[in-house]
Amino acid sequence: MNDCIFCKIAAGEIPADIVYDDGEVLAFRDINPEAPVHLLLIPRRHIATLNDLSEADAALVGRLYLAGQQIAMELGVAESGYRTVINCNRDAGQLVFHIHMHLLAGRELGWPPG
Ligand code: 5GP
Ligand code: ZN
């Protein structure tokens, strides 16, 4: 039994504000946004962390970024700017163990992160 929250969102078992779905990559609004635009992009297939990617996933990772680019353009933040982040494990603050790319935009984002 898969009790992964993002698998459940991908399966439609938990509601989410989905903004993009190409059958392989899904994007939805973060429930606790840190910026005016805060989306999470996930592969439908369950992969726990960046560490669990293999050579066979290279195209999938590329699709995550291309989906992010497309969404940023559609939301009108591609030129003003946006940040994509994948947190991996404890020190990066990963809380959900289904790989996800944060897409943040709509305000000036500080760097480096705190
Ligand atoms: P992480 O810290 O693992 O990189 O980020 C997990 C993100 O998932 C957090 O920003 C959190 O707000 C978001 N999140 C956790 N549970 C849910 C949920 O049920 N729905 C949505 N839309 N976002 C969630
Ligand atoms: Zn999952």
Short mmCIF file of N, CA and C and ligand atoms in Angstrom, two decimals:
data_model
loop_
_atom_site.label_atom_id
_atom_site.label_comp_id
_atom_site.label_asym_id
_atom_site.label_seq_id
_atom_site.Cartn_x
_atom_site.Cartn_y
_atom_site.Cartn_z
N MET A 1 0.86 -1.19 0.00
CA MET A 1 0.00 0.00 0.00
C MET A 1 0.90 1.24 0.00
N ASN A 2 0.69 2.10 -0.98
CA ASN A 2 1.51 3.31 -1.08
C ASN A 2 0.80 4.45 -0.35
N ASP A 3 1.41 4.92 0.73
CA ASP A 3 0.79 6.02 1.47
C ASP A 3 1.49 7.34 1.19
N CYS A 4 2.14 7.43 0.04
CA CYS A 4 2.83 8.67 -0.34
C CYS A 4 1.81 9.73 -0.74
N ILE A 5 1.92 10.90 -0.11
CA ILE A 5 0.93 11.95 -0.33
C ILE A 5 0.96 12.46 -1.78
N PHE A 6 2.13 12.52 -2.39
CA PHE A 6 2.19 13.03 -3.76
C PHE A 6 1.72 11.97 -4.76
N CYS A 7 1.91 10.69 -4.46
CA CYS A 7 1.31 9.65 -5.30
C CYS A 7 -0.21 9.76 -5.24
N LYS A 8 -0.72 10.09 -4.05
CA LYS A 8 -2.18 10.22 -3.91
C LYS A 8 -2.70 11.43 -4.67
N ILE A 9 -1.94 12.52 -4.68
CA ILE A 9 -2.33 13.67 -5.49
C ILE A 9 -2.31 13.28 -6.97
N ALA A 10 -1.26 12.56 -7.38
CA ALA A 10 -1.15 12.16 -8.79
C ALA A 10 -2.31 11.24 -9.19
N ALA A 11 -2.78 10.44 -8.23
CA ALA A 11 -3.88 9.51 -8.51
C ALA A 11 -5.25 10.17 -8.36
N GLY A 12 -5.27 11.43 -7.93
CA GLY A 12 -6.53 12.13 -7.76
C GLY A 12 -7.24 11.78 -6.47
N GLU A 13 -6.54 11.10 -5.57
CA GLU A 13 -7.15 10.67 -4.31
C GLU A 13 -7.14 11.78 -3.25
N ILE A 14 -6.22 12.74 -3.43
CA ILE A 14 -6.16 13.92 -2.56
C ILE A 14 -6.25 15.12 -3.49
N PRO A 15 -7.11 16.10 -3.18
CA PRO A 15 -7.24 17.24 -4.07
C PRO A 15 -6.00 18.13 -4.07
N ALA A 16 -5.72 18.72 -5.20
CA ALA A 16 -4.63 19.69 -5.32
C ALA A 16 -4.99 20.63 -6.45
N ASP A 17 -4.38 21.81 -6.41
CA ASP A 17 -4.62 22.81 -7.45
C ASP A 17 -3.62 22.55 -8.58
N ILE A 18 -4.03 21.68 -9.48
CA ILE A 18 -3.12 21.22 -10.54
C ILE A 18 -3.09 22.25 -11.67
N VAL A 19 -1.88 22.63 -12.07
CA VAL A 19 -1.74 23.65 -13.11
C VAL A 19 -1.12 23.07 -14.39
N TYR A 20 -0.65 21.84 -14.33
CA TYR A 20 0.02 21.24 -15.50
C TYR A 20 0.01 19.74 -15.33
N ASP A 21 -0.26 19.05 -16.45
CA ASP A 21 -0.23 17.58 -16.42
C ASP A 21 0.00 17.08 -17.83
N ASP A 22 1.15 16.47 -18.07
CA ASP A 22 1.40 15.93 -19.40
C ASP A 22 1.40 14.39 -19.38
N GLY A 23 0.88 13.84 -18.29
CA GLY A 23 0.83 12.38 -18.18
C GLY A 23 2.03 11.79 -17.50
N GLU A 24 3.14 12.49 -17.57
CA GLU A 24 4.37 12.01 -16.93
C GLU A 24 4.78 12.93 -15.78
N VAL A 25 4.62 14.23 -16.04
CA VAL A 25 4.95 15.26 -15.04
C VAL A 25 3.68 16.00 -14.67
N LEU A 26 3.54 16.24 -13.38
CA LEU A 26 2.37 16.93 -12.84
C LEU A 26 2.87 18.13 -12.04
N ALA A 27 2.18 19.25 -12.14
CA ALA A 27 2.54 20.42 -11.32
C ALA A 27 1.30 20.92 -10.60
N PHE A 28 1.46 21.24 -9.35
CA PHE A 28 0.34 21.75 -8.54
C PHE A 28 0.87 22.78 -7.56
N ARG A 29 -0.04 23.59 -7.03
CA ARG A 29 0.36 24.67 -6.12
C ARG A 29 0.70 24.10 -4.75
N ASP A 30 1.80 24.61 -4.20
CA ASP A 30 2.19 24.21 -2.85
C ASP A 30 1.12 24.66 -1.86
N ILE A 31 0.81 23.81 -0.92
CA ILE A 31 -0.26 24.10 0.04
C ILE A 31 0.15 25.23 1.01
N ASN A 32 1.45 25.45 1.13
CA ASN A 32 1.98 26.47 2.06
C ASN A 32 2.99 27.34 1.30
N PRO A 33 2.47 28.22 0.41
CA PRO A 33 3.37 28.91 -0.52
C PRO A 33 4.33 29.87 0.16
N GLU A 34 5.57 29.86 -0.32
CA GLU A 34 6.62 30.75 0.18
C GLU A 34 6.83 31.95 -0.75
N ALA A 35 6.07 32.01 -1.81
CA ALA A 35 6.18 33.09 -2.79
C ALA A 35 4.85 33.17 -3.53
N PRO A 36 4.57 34.30 -4.21
CA PRO A 36 3.30 34.41 -4.94
C PRO A 36 3.07 33.25 -5.91
N VAL A 37 4.14 32.77 -6.53
CA VAL A 37 4.07 31.54 -7.32
C VAL A 37 4.91 30.50 -6.60
N HIS A 38 4.30 29.44 -6.16
CA HIS A 38 5.04 28.34 -5.53
C HIS A 38 4.38 27.04 -5.97
N LEU A 39 5.01 26.40 -6.94
CA LEU A 39 4.48 25.16 -7.49
C LEU A 39 5.40 24.01 -7.15
N LEU A 40 4.83 22.83 -7.17
CA LEU A 40 5.62 21.61 -7.02
C LEU A 40 5.44 20.79 -8.29
N LEU A 41 6.56 20.42 -8.90
CA LEU A 41 6.53 19.59 -10.11
C LEU A 41 7.02 18.20 -9.73
N ILE A 42 6.23 17.21 -10.07
CA ILE A 42 6.60 15.84 -9.70
C ILE A 42 6.47 14.91 -10.90
N PRO A 43 7.28 13.86 -10.92
CA PRO A 43 6.98 12.78 -11.85
C PRO A 43 5.83 11.97 -11.28
N ARG A 44 4.95 11.47 -12.12
CA ARG A 44 3.86 10.63 -11.60
C ARG A 44 4.42 9.39 -10.92
N ARG A 45 5.51 8.88 -11.47
CA ARG A 45 6.12 7.67 -10.93
C ARG A 45 6.81 7.99 -9.60
N HIS A 46 6.63 7.16 -8.64
CA HIS A 46 7.23 7.40 -7.32
C HIS A 46 8.74 7.20 -7.35
N ILE A 47 9.45 8.27 -7.04
CA ILE A 47 10.90 8.23 -6.84
C ILE A 47 11.11 9.01 -5.55
N ALA A 48 11.80 8.43 -4.57
CA ALA A 48 11.83 9.04 -3.24
C ALA A 48 12.67 10.31 -3.18
N THR A 49 13.89 10.25 -3.68
CA THR A 49 14.80 11.38 -3.56
C THR A 49 15.67 11.48 -4.81
N LEU A 50 16.40 12.58 -4.88
CA LEU A 50 17.38 12.74 -5.97
C LEU A 50 18.35 11.57 -6.00
N ASN A 51 18.67 11.03 -4.85
CA ASN A 51 19.64 9.93 -4.76
C ASN A 51 19.14 8.67 -5.44
N ASP A 52 17.84 8.60 -5.67
CA ASP A 52 17.25 7.39 -6.24
C ASP A 52 17.11 7.44 -7.75
N LEU A 53 17.57 8.54 -8.35
CA LEU A 53 17.52 8.63 -9.81
C LEU A 53 18.62 7.77 -10.42
N SER A 54 18.34 7.25 -11.60
CA SER A 54 19.36 6.48 -12.32
C SER A 54 19.47 7.03 -13.74
N GLU A 55 20.40 6.48 -14.47
CA GLU A 55 20.64 6.90 -15.86
C GLU A 55 19.34 6.87 -16.67
N ALA A 56 18.52 5.89 -16.40
CA ALA A 56 17.27 5.73 -17.16
C ALA A 56 16.29 6.88 -16.91
N ASP A 57 16.52 7.66 -15.86
CA ASP A 57 15.63 8.76 -15.53
C ASP A 57 16.08 10.10 -16.11
N ALA A 58 17.16 10.08 -16.89
CA ALA A 58 17.72 11.34 -17.40
C ALA A 58 16.68 12.15 -18.17
N ALA A 59 15.91 11.50 -19.03
CA ALA A 59 14.92 12.23 -19.82
C ALA A 59 13.81 12.78 -18.93
N LEU A 60 13.46 12.01 -17.92
CA LEU A 60 12.41 12.45 -16.99
C LEU A 60 12.82 13.73 -16.26
N VAL A 61 14.07 13.77 -15.82
CA VAL A 61 14.56 14.98 -15.15
C VAL A 61 14.54 16.16 -16.11
N GLY A 62 14.92 15.91 -17.35
CA GLY A 62 14.84 16.97 -18.36
C GLY A 62 13.41 17.46 -18.54
N ARG A 63 12.47 16.53 -18.52
CA ARG A 63 11.06 16.93 -18.67
C ARG A 63 10.58 17.78 -17.50
N LEU A 64 11.07 17.49 -16.31
CA LEU A 64 10.69 18.31 -15.15
C LEU A 64 11.11 19.76 -15.40
N TYR A 65 12.33 19.95 -15.89
CA TYR A 65 12.81 21.31 -16.12
C TYR A 65 12.08 21.98 -17.27
N LEU A 66 11.81 21.21 -18.32
CA LEU A 66 11.10 21.82 -19.46
C LEU A 66 9.66 22.17 -19.08
N ALA A 67 9.06 21.35 -18.24
CA ALA A 67 7.71 21.68 -17.75
C ALA A 67 7.78 22.96 -16.92
N GLY A 68 8.81 23.07 -16.09
CA GLY A 68 8.98 24.28 -15.29
C GLY A 68 9.13 25.51 -16.16
N GLN A 69 9.92 25.38 -17.20
CA GLN A 69 10.12 26.50 -18.14
C GLN A 69 8.78 26.90 -18.78
N GLN A 70 8.03 25.91 -19.22
CA GLN A 70 6.74 26.18 -19.88
C GLN A 70 5.76 26.85 -18.93
N ILE A 71 5.69 26.33 -17.72
CA ILE A 71 4.77 26.90 -16.72
C ILE A 71 5.18 28.34 -16.40
N ALA A 72 6.47 28.57 -16.24
CA ALA A 72 6.96 29.92 -15.93
C ALA A 72 6.58 30.88 -17.04
N MET A 73 6.68 30.43 -18.27
CA MET A 73 6.29 31.29 -19.40
C MET A 73 4.79 31.57 -19.35
N GLU A 74 4.01 30.52 -19.11
CA GLU A 74 2.55 30.68 -19.08
C GLU A 74 2.10 31.59 -17.95
N LEU A 75 2.81 31.54 -16.84
CA LEU A 75 2.43 32.38 -15.69
C LEU A 75 3.04 33.77 -15.77
N GLY A 76 3.85 34.00 -16.79
CA GLY A 76 4.40 35.34 -17.01
C GLY A 76 5.55 35.71 -16.09
N VAL A 77 6.25 34.71 -15.57
CA VAL A 77 7.38 34.99 -14.69
C VAL A 77 8.72 34.58 -15.29
N ALA A 78 8.69 34.11 -16.53
CA ALA A 78 9.94 33.61 -17.13
C ALA A 78 10.98 34.72 -17.24
N GLU A 79 10.53 35.92 -17.59
CA GLU A 79 11.48 37.02 -17.77
C GLU A 79 11.85 37.68 -16.45
N SER A 80 10.86 37.83 -15.56
CA SER A 80 11.17 38.43 -14.25
C SER A 80 12.04 37.49 -13.43
N GLY A 81 11.84 36.21 -13.57
CA GLY A 81 12.71 35.24 -12.95
C GLY A 81 12.00 34.27 -12.03
N TYR A 82 12.62 33.14 -11.85
CA TYR A 82 12.07 32.09 -11.00
C TYR A 82 13.20 31.19 -10.53
N ARG A 83 12.90 30.44 -9.51
CA ARG A 83 13.90 29.51 -8.96
C ARG A 83 13.33 28.11 -8.92
N THR A 84 14.15 27.14 -9.30
CA THR A 84 13.76 25.74 -9.17
C THR A 84 14.69 25.09 -8.15
N VAL A 85 14.09 24.33 -7.26
CA VAL A 85 14.85 23.70 -6.17
C VAL A 85 14.34 22.28 -5.96
N ILE A 86 15.27 21.36 -5.84
CA ILE A 86 14.92 20.01 -5.38
C ILE A 86 15.69 19.76 -4.09
N ASN A 87 14.98 19.65 -2.99
CA ASN A 87 15.62 19.35 -1.71
C ASN A 87 15.85 17.86 -1.60
N CYS A 88 17.02 17.49 -1.12
CA CYS A 88 17.33 16.07 -0.95
C CYS A 88 17.74 15.78 0.48
N ASN A 89 16.88 15.03 1.15
CA ASN A 89 17.17 14.50 2.49
C ASN A 89 17.25 15.58 3.58
N ARG A 90 17.69 15.18 4.75
CA ARG A 90 17.50 15.96 5.97
C ARG A 90 18.08 17.38 5.93
N ASP A 91 19.34 17.50 5.56
CA ASP A 91 19.96 18.82 5.66
C ASP A 91 19.37 19.82 4.68
N ALA A 92 18.76 19.35 3.64
CA ALA A 92 18.10 20.25 2.69
C ALA A 92 16.64 20.50 3.08
N GLY A 93 16.17 19.79 4.10
CA GLY A 93 14.81 20.00 4.58
C GLY A 93 13.75 19.26 3.79
N GLN A 94 14.12 18.15 3.16
CA GLN A 94 13.10 17.39 2.42
C GLN A 94 12.11 16.77 3.40
N LEU A 95 10.84 17.07 3.17
CA LEU A 95 9.78 16.58 4.06
C LEU A 95 8.91 15.53 3.39
N VAL A 96 8.76 15.63 2.08
CA VAL A 96 7.94 14.67 1.35
C VAL A 96 8.88 13.83 0.48
N PHE A 97 8.85 12.51 0.70
CA PHE A 97 9.80 11.64 0.03
C PHE A 97 9.24 11.05 -1.26
N HIS A 98 8.78 11.97 -2.10
CA HIS A 98 8.46 11.73 -3.52
C HIS A 98 9.10 12.92 -4.21
N ILE A 99 10.07 12.67 -5.04
CA ILE A 99 10.89 13.75 -5.59
C ILE A 99 9.99 14.85 -6.18
N HIS A 100 10.34 16.08 -5.87
CA HIS A 100 9.54 17.22 -6.36
C HIS A 100 10.45 18.42 -6.55
N MET A 101 10.16 19.16 -7.59
CA MET A 101 10.90 20.38 -7.88
C MET A 101 10.02 21.57 -7.50
N HIS A 102 10.52 22.39 -6.58
CA HIS A 102 9.82 23.62 -6.26
C HIS A 102 10.06 24.62 -7.37
N LEU A 103 9.03 25.34 -7.76
CA LEU A 103 9.18 26.47 -8.69
C LEU A 103 8.65 27.70 -7.97
N LEU A 104 9.57 28.62 -7.67
CA LEU A 104 9.24 29.81 -6.89
C LEU A 104 9.43 31.04 -7.75
N ALA A 105 8.48 31.98 -7.64
CA ALA A 105 8.56 33.20 -8.43
C ALA A 105 7.58 34.22 -7.89
N GLY A 106 7.64 35.43 -8.47
CA GLY A 106 6.67 36.45 -8.14
C GLY A 106 7.14 37.44 -7.10
N ARG A 107 8.34 37.23 -6.60
CA ARG A 107 8.97 38.22 -5.71
C ARG A 107 10.48 38.01 -5.83
N GLU A 108 11.22 39.00 -5.32
CA GLU A 108 12.68 38.84 -5.33
C GLU A 108 13.04 37.77 -4.30
N LEU A 109 13.73 36.77 -4.75
CA LEU A 109 14.07 35.64 -3.88
C LEU A 109 15.48 35.85 -3.34
N GLY A 110 15.65 35.72 -2.06
CA GLY A 110 16.98 35.92 -1.49
C GLY A 110 17.96 34.83 -1.89
N TRP A 111 19.22 35.20 -1.91
CA TRP A 111 20.25 34.20 -2.13
C TRP A 111 21.48 34.57 -1.32
N PRO A 112 22.14 33.64 -0.65
CA PRO A 112 21.79 32.22 -0.57
C PRO A 112 20.62 31.99 0.36
N PRO A 113 19.98 30.81 0.24
CA PRO A 113 18.86 30.50 1.12
C PRO A 113 19.35 30.40 2.56
N GLY A 114 18.50 30.70 3.51
CA GLY A 114 18.87 30.69 4.92
C GLY A 114 19.15 29.28 5.44
P1 5GP B 1 10.12 19.63 0.80
O1 5GP B 1 10.44 20.30 2.12
O2 5GP B 1 9.93 18.14 0.97
O3 5GP B 1 11.08 19.98 -0.29
O4 5GP B 1 8.77 20.27 0.35
C1 5GP B 1 7.52 19.69 0.57
C2 5GP B 1 6.49 20.72 0.16
O5 5GP B 1 5.26 20.06 -0.01
C3 5GP B 1 6.28 21.83 1.19
O6 5GP B 1 6.54 23.09 0.58
C4 5GP B 1 4.82 21.66 1.60
O7 5GP B 1 4.17 22.90 1.82
C5 5GP B 1 4.23 20.90 0.43
N1 5GP B 1 3.13 20.02 0.77
C6 5GP B 1 3.10 19.10 1.78
N2 5GP B 1 1.95 18.44 1.77
C7 5GP B 1 1.22 18.94 0.74
C8 5GP B 1 -0.08 18.64 0.23
O8 5GP B 1 -0.82 17.79 0.73
N3 5GP B 1 -0.50 19.37 -0.85
C9 5GP B 1 0.28 20.33 -1.42
N4 5GP B 1 -0.24 20.98 -2.48
N5 5GP B 1 1.51 20.62 -0.97
C10 5GP B 1 1.96 19.95 0.10
ZN ZN B 2 5.01 8.95 -4.27
#
